[in-house]
């Protein structure tokens, strides 16, 4: 084009899905170790309405038309422009006839532009930058569990079908990447990049005041920005890598969100008996560590035998539901994993894994629970009515675990 090397792409895609979903509830009893045992799995709960068995069908159609054009303005500088039009239709049908509020069809469409460039200083060093927009239509599960006045018993127990706005993201990236060759087949590759991704009308899973219930809702804007660094060295016998990411994930809208059982929560404006959290622009999103570091290696002891390990380090994270960041965060962690494999032949492999080599005790996820309800179960188990005093609950990581096995391929 105009005397310059040029590449033009044009394409389209169509995806159709049909999913059936069914669920039901039965009665159970708590044991002394707080495990739940069913009384009679054949006896289903039919009342109240939100315990009714569900039988749904969803049909999803996604259409995309996209193009891109890359032109080499100079031997070193390439410029790209493009875009994609997305159309989505999600239809939900109640097959029982008992829950018409679940029925509905939702249509989402948007054109998303993109542009970018690369500049090659020399064979081993490239500067890149880009801007792109994207949209995400709500999933059928989100649409069918999005009514604050009719929250789901669990997030997959679909109850109603109010509309949600699609999520639109705008992302900027800028960075450098390079590579260097060494003797005897060695190669060093590295990258360093900045990113800034703003999600508008983001959809978050929110907890309802009733224990065990929740719903999805558009809550405003969220931001994820930070730095990514990567380093990788390979040669015929060794591979070593290290990756670091700093991710500042924040809410960018002043909003009051439900936060049941939060010990530092405040009364909700529209429901003083419920507990909320007043999030402000700049508060961290729960469940996302700011710092992540991963490093590891693979070493071929022989042509058939490979041995390696990985180190994963993550900083602290905010408890789910602590939208205003008023509580102590969940502590960070570090863990080491080992792996090895032996190729008996090209079709048969023996392998072994050791996860959490040093049996580190740490949590992967934190939230809050209802101590009053839990103490009712504790009292019934003979532990007293004040057994639980701290509403923080943590999902523990897997302890030391070892695996061995075999793989066969043809």
PDB file of N, CA, C and O in Angstrom, residues 7-64:
ATOM      1  N   UNK A   7      -0.263  -5.697   5.551  1.00  0.00           N
ATOM      2  CA  UNK A   7      -1.023  -6.931   5.769  1.00  0.00           C
ATOM      3  C   UNK A   7      -2.415  -6.566   6.264  1.00  0.00           C
ATOM      4  O   UNK A   7      -2.564  -5.874   7.282  1.00  0.00           O
ATOM      5  N   UNK A   8      -3.450  -7.047   5.546  1.00  0.00           N
ATOM      6  CA  UNK A   8      -4.832  -6.756   5.914  1.00  0.00           C
ATOM      7  C   UNK A   8      -5.538  -8.066   6.250  1.00  0.00           C
ATOM      8  O   UNK A   8      -5.440  -9.052   5.505  1.00  0.00           O
ATOM      9  N   UNK A   9      -6.241  -8.080   7.369  1.00  0.00           N
ATOM     10  CA  UNK A   9      -6.977  -9.257   7.810  1.00  0.00           C
ATOM     11  C   UNK A   9      -8.447  -8.907   7.961  1.00  0.00           C
ATOM     12  O   UNK A   9      -8.804  -7.846   8.488  1.00  0.00           O
ATOM     13  N   UNK A  10      -9.314  -9.813   7.526  1.00  0.00           N
ATOM     14  CA  UNK A  10     -10.752  -9.655   7.689  1.00  0.00           C
ATOM     15  C   UNK A  10     -11.316 -11.007   8.063  1.00  0.00           C
ATOM     16  O   UNK A  10     -10.989 -12.022   7.448  1.00  0.00           O
ATOM     17  N   UNK A  11     -12.155 -11.028   9.089  1.00  0.00           N
ATOM     18  CA  UNK A  11     -12.685 -12.313   9.523  1.00  0.00           C
ATOM     19  C   UNK A  11     -14.006 -12.180  10.249  1.00  0.00           C
ATOM     20  O   UNK A  11     -14.476 -11.069  10.535  1.00  0.00           O
ATOM     21  N   UNK A  12     -14.614 -13.327  10.510  1.00  0.00           N
ATOM     22  CA  UNK A  12     -15.882 -13.361  11.225  1.00  0.00           C
ATOM     23  C   UNK A  12     -15.942 -14.642  12.044  1.00  0.00           C
ATOM     24  O   UNK A  12     -15.272 -15.636  11.729  1.00  0.00           O
ATOM     25  N   UNK A  13     -16.737 -14.603  13.091  1.00  0.00           N
ATOM     26  CA  UNK A  13     -16.904 -15.787  13.925  1.00  0.00           C
ATOM     27  C   UNK A  13     -18.352 -15.883  14.384  1.00  0.00           C
ATOM     28  O   UNK A  13     -19.056 -14.873  14.513  1.00  0.00           O
ATOM     29  N   UNK A  14     -18.796 -17.122  14.612  1.00  0.00           N
ATOM     30  CA  UNK A  14     -20.135 -17.365  15.149  1.00  0.00           C
ATOM     31  C   UNK A  14     -20.047 -18.514  16.139  1.00  0.00           C
ATOM     32  O   UNK A  14     -19.469 -19.568  15.843  1.00  0.00           O
ATOM     33  N   UNK A  15     -20.568 -18.282  17.335  1.00  0.00           N
ATOM     34  CA  UNK A  15     -20.602 -19.309  18.372  1.00  0.00           C
ATOM     35  C   UNK A  15     -22.028 -19.456  18.882  1.00  0.00           C
ATOM     36  O   UNK A  15     -22.708 -18.457  19.164  1.00  0.00           O
ATOM     37  N   UNK A  16     -22.461 -20.698  18.993  1.00  0.00           N
ATOM     38  CA  UNK A  16     -23.790 -20.979  19.535  1.00  0.00           C
ATOM     39  C   UNK A  16     -23.656 -22.005  20.640  1.00  0.00           C
ATOM     40  O   UNK A  16     -22.948 -23.007  20.496  1.00  0.00           O
ATOM     41  N   UNK A  17     -24.330 -21.739  21.744  1.00  0.00           N
ATOM     42  CA  UNK A  17     -24.317 -22.686  22.846  1.00  0.00           C
ATOM     43  C   UNK A  17     -25.717 -22.898  23.402  1.00  0.00           C
ATOM     44  O   UNK A  17     -26.530 -21.972  23.468  1.00  0.00           O
ATOM     45  N   UNK A  18     -26.000 -24.127  23.777  1.00  0.00           N
ATOM     46  CA  UNK A  18     -27.262 -24.454  24.434  1.00  0.00           C
ATOM     47  C   UNK A  18     -26.926 -25.242  25.694  1.00  0.00           C
ATOM     48  O   UNK A  18     -26.291 -26.299  25.621  1.00  0.00           O
ATOM     49  N   UNK A  19     -27.344 -24.726  26.837  1.00  0.00           N
ATOM     50  CA  UNK A  19     -26.960 -25.312  28.121  1.00  0.00           C
ATOM     51  C   UNK A  19     -28.209 -25.595  28.937  1.00  0.00           C
ATOM     52  O   UNK A  19     -29.079 -24.725  29.091  1.00  0.00           O
ATOM     53  N   UNK A  20     -28.294 -26.790  29.458  1.00  0.00           N
ATOM     54  CA  UNK A  20     -29.351 -27.132  30.398  1.00  0.00           C
ATOM     55  C   UNK A  20     -28.829 -27.079  31.825  1.00  0.00           C
ATOM     56  O   UNK A  20     -27.678 -27.436  32.095  1.00  0.00           O
ATOM     57  N   UNK A  21     -29.674 -26.621  32.737  1.00  0.00           N
ATOM     58  CA  UNK A  21     -29.255 -26.491  34.135  1.00  0.00           C
ATOM     59  C   UNK A  21     -30.399 -26.943  35.036  1.00  0.00           C
ATOM     60  O   UNK A  21     -31.560 -26.568  34.831  1.00  0.00           O
ATOM     61  N   UNK A  22     -30.079 -27.743  36.041  1.00  0.00           N
ATOM     62  CA  UNK A  22     -31.083 -28.181  37.011  1.00  0.00           C
ATOM     63  C   UNK A  22     -30.447 -28.254  38.385  1.00  0.00           C
ATOM     64  O   UNK A  22     -29.258 -28.560  38.521  1.00  0.00           O
ATOM     65  N   UNK A  23     -31.247 -27.956  39.416  1.00  0.00           N
ATOM     66  CA  UNK A  23     -30.742 -28.042  40.788  1.00  0.00           C
ATOM     67  C   UNK A  23     -31.911 -28.252  41.736  1.00  0.00           C
ATOM     68  O   UNK A  23     -33.073 -27.973  41.414  1.00  0.00           O
ATOM     69  N   UNK A  24     -31.597 -28.766  42.927  1.00  0.00           N
ATOM     70  CA  UNK A  24     -32.610 -28.983  43.944  1.00  0.00           C
ATOM     71  C   UNK A  24     -31.939 -28.973  45.306  1.00  0.00           C
ATOM     72  O   UNK A  24     -30.712 -29.037  45.422  1.00  0.00           O
ATOM     73  N   UNK A  25     -32.747 -28.901  46.355  1.00  0.00           N
ATOM     74  CA  UNK A  25     -32.240 -28.865  47.736  1.00  0.00           C
ATOM     75  C   UNK A  25     -32.902 -29.952  48.561  1.00  0.00           C
ATOM     76  O   UNK A  25     -34.069 -30.306  48.332  1.00  0.00           O
ATOM     77  N   UNK A  26     -32.156 -30.510  49.512  1.00  0.00           N
ATOM     78  CA  UNK A  26     -32.743 -31.430  50.479  1.00  0.00           C
ATOM     79  C   UNK A  26     -32.223 -31.081  51.874  1.00  0.00           C
ATOM     80  O   UNK A  26     -31.347 -30.216  52.029  1.00  0.00           O
ATOM     81  N   UNK A  27     -32.753 -31.727  52.875  1.00  0.00           N
ATOM     82  CA  UNK A  27     -32.426 -31.428  54.267  1.00  0.00           C
ATOM     83  C   UNK A  27     -31.186 -32.196  54.705  1.00  0.00           C
ATOM     84  O   UNK A  27     -30.910 -33.294  54.232  1.00  0.00           O
ATOM     85  N   UNK A  28     -30.437 -31.591  55.646  1.00  0.00           N
ATOM     86  CA  UNK A  28     -29.264 -32.240  56.197  1.00  0.00           C
ATOM     87  C   UNK A  28     -29.043 -31.822  57.629  1.00  0.00           C
ATOM     88  O   UNK A  28     -29.715 -30.920  58.143  1.00  0.00           O
ATOM     89  N   UNK A  29     -28.110 -32.485  58.292  1.00  0.00           N
ATOM     90  CA  UNK A  29     -27.779 -32.162  59.688  1.00  0.00           C
ATOM     91  C   UNK A  29     -26.278 -31.918  59.808  1.00  0.00           C
ATOM     92  O   UNK A  29     -25.473 -32.538  59.105  1.00  0.00           O
ATOM     93  N   UNK A  30     -25.915 -31.005  60.728  1.00  0.00           N
ATOM     94  CA  UNK A  30     -24.511 -30.736  61.014  1.00  0.00           C
ATOM     95  C   UNK A  30     -23.980 -31.750  62.017  1.00  0.00           C
ATOM     96  O   UNK A  30     -24.623 -32.039  63.032  1.00  0.00           O
ATOM     97  N   UNK A  31     -22.780 -32.270  61.738  1.00  0.00           N
ATOM     98  CA  UNK A  31     -22.113 -33.140  62.693  1.00  0.00           C
ATOM     99  C   UNK A  31     -21.230 -32.345  63.627  1.00  0.00           C
ATOM    100  O   UNK A  31     -21.099 -31.122  63.520  1.00  0.00           O
ATOM    101  N   UNK A  32     -20.568 -33.023  64.554  1.00  0.00           N
ATOM    102  CA  UNK A  32     -19.718 -32.344  65.541  1.00  0.00           C
ATOM    103  C   UNK A  32     -18.514 -31.678  64.890  1.00  0.00           C
ATOM    104  O   UNK A  32     -17.934 -30.754  65.460  1.00  0.00           O
ATOM    105  N   UNK A  33     -18.115 -32.133  63.688  1.00  0.00           N
ATOM    106  CA  UNK A  33     -17.001 -31.513  62.970  1.00  0.00           C
ATOM    107  C   UNK A  33     -17.499 -30.525  61.915  1.00  0.00           C
ATOM    108  O   UNK A  33     -16.741 -30.100  61.058  1.00  0.00           O
ATOM    109  N   UNK A  34     -18.804 -30.176  61.982  1.00  0.00           N
ATOM    110  CA  UNK A  34     -19.433 -29.186  61.115  1.00  0.00           C
ATOM    111  C   UNK A  34     -19.549 -29.649  59.662  1.00  0.00           C
ATOM    112  O   UNK A  34     -19.763 -28.846  58.771  1.00  0.00           O
ATOM    113  N   UNK A  35     -19.384 -30.939  59.419  1.00  0.00           N
ATOM    114  CA  UNK A  35     -19.710 -31.464  58.096  1.00  0.00           C
ATOM    115  C   UNK A  35     -21.216 -31.691  58.011  1.00  0.00           C
ATOM    116  O   UNK A  35     -21.893 -31.862  59.024  1.00  0.00           O
ATOM    117  N   UNK A  36     -21.748 -31.698  56.798  1.00  0.00           N
ATOM    118  CA  UNK A  36     -23.189 -31.797  56.588  1.00  0.00           C
ATOM    119  C   UNK A  36     -23.534 -33.168  56.015  1.00  0.00           C
ATOM    120  O   UNK A  36     -22.926 -33.613  55.048  1.00  0.00           O
ATOM    121  N   UNK A  37     -24.490 -33.830  56.644  1.00  0.00           N
ATOM    122  CA  UNK A  37     -24.928 -35.143  56.184  1.00  0.00           C
ATOM    123  C   UNK A  37     -26.393 -35.066  55.767  1.00  0.00           C
ATOM    124  O   UNK A  37     -27.225 -34.536  56.522  1.00  0.00           O
ATOM    125  N   UNK A  38     -26.748 -35.567  54.571  1.00  0.00           N
ATOM    126  CA  UNK A  38     -28.153 -35.516  54.145  1.00  0.00           C
ATOM    127  C   UNK A  38     -29.012 -36.452  54.985  1.00  0.00           C
ATOM    128  O   UNK A  38     -28.583 -37.539  55.379  1.00  0.00           O
ATOM    129  N   UNK A  39     -30.243 -36.002  55.256  1.00  0.00           N
ATOM    130  CA  UNK A  39     -31.187 -36.839  55.993  1.00  0.00           C
ATOM    131  C   UNK A  39     -31.803 -37.871  55.063  1.00  0.00           C
ATOM    132  O   UNK A  39     -31.821 -39.064  55.328  1.00  0.00           O
ATOM    133  N   UNK A  40     -32.325 -37.396  53.923  1.00  0.00           N
ATOM    134  CA  UNK A  40     -32.930 -38.270  52.927  1.00  0.00           C
ATOM    135  C   UNK A  40     -32.796 -37.599  51.569  1.00  0.00           C
ATOM    136  O   UNK A  40     -33.579 -36.707  51.241  1.00  0.00           O
ATOM    137  N   UNK A  41     -31.784 -37.964  50.762  1.00  0.00           N
ATOM    138  CA  UNK A  41     -31.555 -37.291  49.470  1.00  0.00           C
ATOM    139  C   UNK A  41     -32.748 -37.349  48.527  1.00  0.00           C
ATOM    140  O   UNK A  41     -32.824 -36.568  47.585  1.00  0.00           O
ATOM    141  N   UNK A  42     -33.692 -38.288  48.768  1.00  0.00           N
ATOM    142  CA  UNK A  42     -34.853 -38.377  47.873  1.00  0.00           C
ATOM    143  C   UNK A  42     -35.943 -37.391  48.262  1.00  0.00           C
ATOM    144  O   UNK A  42     -36.917 -37.212  47.511  1.00  0.00           O
ATOM    145  N   UNK A  43     -35.805 -36.742  49.423  1.00  0.00           N
ATOM    146  CA  UNK A  43     -36.817 -35.794  49.881  1.00  0.00           C
ATOM    147  C   UNK A  43     -36.369 -34.383  49.500  1.00  0.00           C
ATOM    148  O   UNK A  43     -35.402 -33.865  50.050  1.00  0.00           O
ATOM    149  N   UNK A  44     -37.053 -33.774  48.540  1.00  0.00           N
ATOM    150  CA  UNK A  44     -36.671 -32.460  48.044  1.00  0.00           C
ATOM    151  C   UNK A  44     -37.489 -31.375  48.724  1.00  0.00           C
ATOM    152  O   UNK A  44     -38.680 -31.553  49.014  1.00  0.00           O
ATOM    153  N   UNK A  45     -36.858 -30.223  48.972  1.00  0.00           N
ATOM    154  CA  UNK A  45     -37.532 -29.070  49.554  1.00  0.00           C
ATOM    155  C   UNK A  45     -38.270 -28.323  48.444  1.00  0.00           C
ATOM    156  O   UNK A  45     -37.673 -27.979  47.417  1.00  0.00           O
ATOM    157  N   UNK A  46     -39.556 -28.056  48.656  1.00  0.00           N
ATOM    158  CA  UNK A  46     -40.366 -27.362  47.658  1.00  0.00           C
ATOM    159  C   UNK A  46     -40.802 -25.974  48.116  1.00  0.00           C
ATOM    160  O   UNK A  46     -41.289 -25.184  47.303  1.00  0.00           O
ATOM    161  N   UNK A  47     -40.664 -25.659  49.383  1.00  0.00           N
ATOM    162  CA  UNK A  47     -41.048 -24.361  49.918  1.00  0.00           C
ATOM    163  C   UNK A  47     -39.966 -23.871  50.858  1.00  0.00           C
ATOM    164  O   UNK A  47     -39.312 -24.676  51.524  1.00  0.00           O
ATOM    165  N   UNK A  48     -39.730 -22.531  50.979  1.00  0.00           N
ATOM    166  CA  UNK A  48     -40.346 -21.456  50.200  1.00  0.00           C
ATOM    167  C   UNK A  48     -39.865 -21.463  48.742  1.00  0.00           C
ATOM    168  O   UNK A  48     -39.071 -22.313  48.358  1.00  0.00           O
ATOM    169  N   UNK A  49     -40.336 -20.462  47.973  1.00  0.00           N
ATOM    170  CA  UNK A  49     -40.127 -20.485  46.528  1.00  0.00           C
ATOM    171  C   UNK A  49     -38.664 -20.529  46.126  1.00  0.00           C
ATOM    172  O   UNK A  49     -38.304 -21.154  45.121  1.00  0.00           O
ATOM    173  N   UNK A  50     -37.791 -19.846  46.908  1.00  0.00           N
ATOM    174  CA  UNK A  50     -36.396 -19.809  46.460  1.00  0.00           C
ATOM    175  C   UNK A  50     -35.672 -21.131  46.696  1.00  0.00           C
ATOM    176  O   UNK A  50     -34.511 -21.269  46.346  1.00  0.00           O
ATOM    177  N   UNK A  51     -36.368 -22.127  47.296  1.00  0.00           N
ATOM    178  CA  UNK A  51     -35.793 -23.464  47.412  1.00  0.00           C
ATOM    179  C   UNK A  51     -36.355 -24.417  46.360  1.00  0.00           C
ATOM    180  O   UNK A  51     -36.004 -25.584  46.323  1.00  0.00           O
ATOM    181  N   UNK A  52     -37.292 -23.917  45.526  1.00  0.00           N
ATOM    182  CA  UNK A  52     -37.882 -24.766  44.502  1.00  0.00           C
ATOM    183  C   UNK A  52     -36.809 -25.382  43.613  1.00  0.00           C
ATOM    184  O   UNK A  52     -35.809 -24.730  43.289  1.00  0.00           O
ATOM    185  N   UNK A  53     -36.998 -26.626  43.179  1.00  0.00           N
ATOM    186  CA  UNK A  53     -36.085 -27.169  42.154  1.00  0.00           C
ATOM    187  C   UNK A  53     -36.122 -26.292  40.907  1.00  0.00           C
ATOM    188  O   UNK A  53     -37.160 -25.741  40.536  1.00  0.00           O
ATOM    189  N   UNK A  54     -34.981 -26.155  40.253  1.00  0.00           N
ATOM    190  CA  UNK A  54     -34.868 -25.341  39.049  1.00  0.00           C
ATOM    191  C   UNK A  54     -34.557 -26.237  37.850  1.00  0.00           C
ATOM    192  O   UNK A  54     -33.796 -27.207  37.957  1.00  0.00           O
ATOM    193  N   UNK A  55     -35.134 -25.871  36.717  1.00  0.00           N
ATOM    194  CA  UNK A  55     -34.837 -26.551  35.457  1.00  0.00           C
ATOM    195  C   UNK A  55     -34.883 -25.492  34.369  1.00  0.00           C
ATOM    196  O   UNK A  55     -35.952 -25.012  34.003  1.00  0.00           O
ATOM    197  N   UNK A  56     -33.700 -25.125  33.863  1.00  0.00           N
ATOM    198  CA  UNK A  56     -33.573 -24.009  32.929  1.00  0.00           C
ATOM    199  C   UNK A  56     -32.833 -24.444  31.673  1.00  0.00           C
ATOM    200  O   UNK A  56     -32.050 -25.398  31.685  1.00  0.00           O
ATOM    201  N   UNK A  57     -33.083 -23.691  30.615  1.00  0.00           N
ATOM    202  CA  UNK A  57     -32.307 -23.839  29.385  1.00  0.00           C
ATOM    203  C   UNK A  57     -31.848 -22.456  28.944  1.00  0.00           C
ATOM    204  O   UNK A  57     -32.638 -21.510  28.943  1.00  0.00           O
ATOM    205  N   UNK A  58     -30.594 -22.328  28.604  1.00  0.00           N
ATOM    206  CA  UNK A  58     -30.082 -21.069  28.050  1.00  0.00           C
ATOM    207  C   UNK A  58     -29.566 -21.322  26.645  1.00  0.00           C
ATOM    208  O   UNK A  58     -28.946 -22.360  26.375  1.00  0.00           O
ATOM    209  N   UNK A  59     -29.838 -20.368  25.748  1.00  0.00           N
ATOM    210  CA  UNK A  59     -29.311 -20.419  24.394  1.00  0.00           C
ATOM    211  C   UNK A  59     -28.558 -19.127  24.132  1.00  0.00           C
ATOM    212  O   UNK A  59     -29.105 -18.031  24.300  1.00  0.00           O
ATOM    213  N   UNK A  60     -27.293 -19.274  23.757  1.00  0.00           N
ATOM    214  CA  UNK A  60     -26.407 -18.127  23.602  1.00  0.00           C
ATOM    215  C   UNK A  60     -25.867 -18.080  22.182  1.00  0.00           C
ATOM    216  O   UNK A  60     -25.375 -19.080  21.658  1.00  0.00           O
ATOM    217  N   UNK A  61     -25.968 -16.897  21.565  1.00  0.00           N
ATOM    218  CA  UNK A  61     -25.437 -16.689  20.218  1.00  0.00           C
ATOM    219  C   UNK A  61     -24.489 -15.500  20.251  1.00  0.00           C
ATOM    220  O   UNK A  61     -24.847 -14.415  20.740  1.00  0.00           O
ATOM    221  N   UNK A  62     -23.272 -15.729  19.753  1.00  0.00           N
ATOM    222  CA  UNK A  62     -22.256 -14.679  19.700  1.00  0.00           C
ATOM    223  C   UNK A  62     -21.751 -14.549  18.264  1.00  0.00           C
ATOM    224  O   UNK A  62     -21.337 -15.541  17.650  1.00  0.00           O
ATOM    225  N   UNK A  63     -21.778 -13.326  17.740  1.00  0.00           N
ATOM    226  CA  UNK A  63     -21.307 -13.057  16.377  1.00  0.00           C
ATOM    227  C   UNK A  63     -20.228 -11.986  16.455  1.00  0.00           C
ATOM    228  O   UNK A  63     -20.376 -10.986  17.190  1.00  0.00           O
ATOM    229  N   UNK A  64     -19.150 -12.182  15.723  1.00  0.00           N
ATOM    230  CA  UNK A  64     -18.080 -11.196  15.674  1.00  0.00           C
ATOM    231  C   UNK A  64     -17.612 -10.965  14.249  1.00  0.00           C
ATOM    232  O   UNK A  64     -17.485 -11.916  13.467  1.00  0.00           O
TER     233      UNK A  64
END
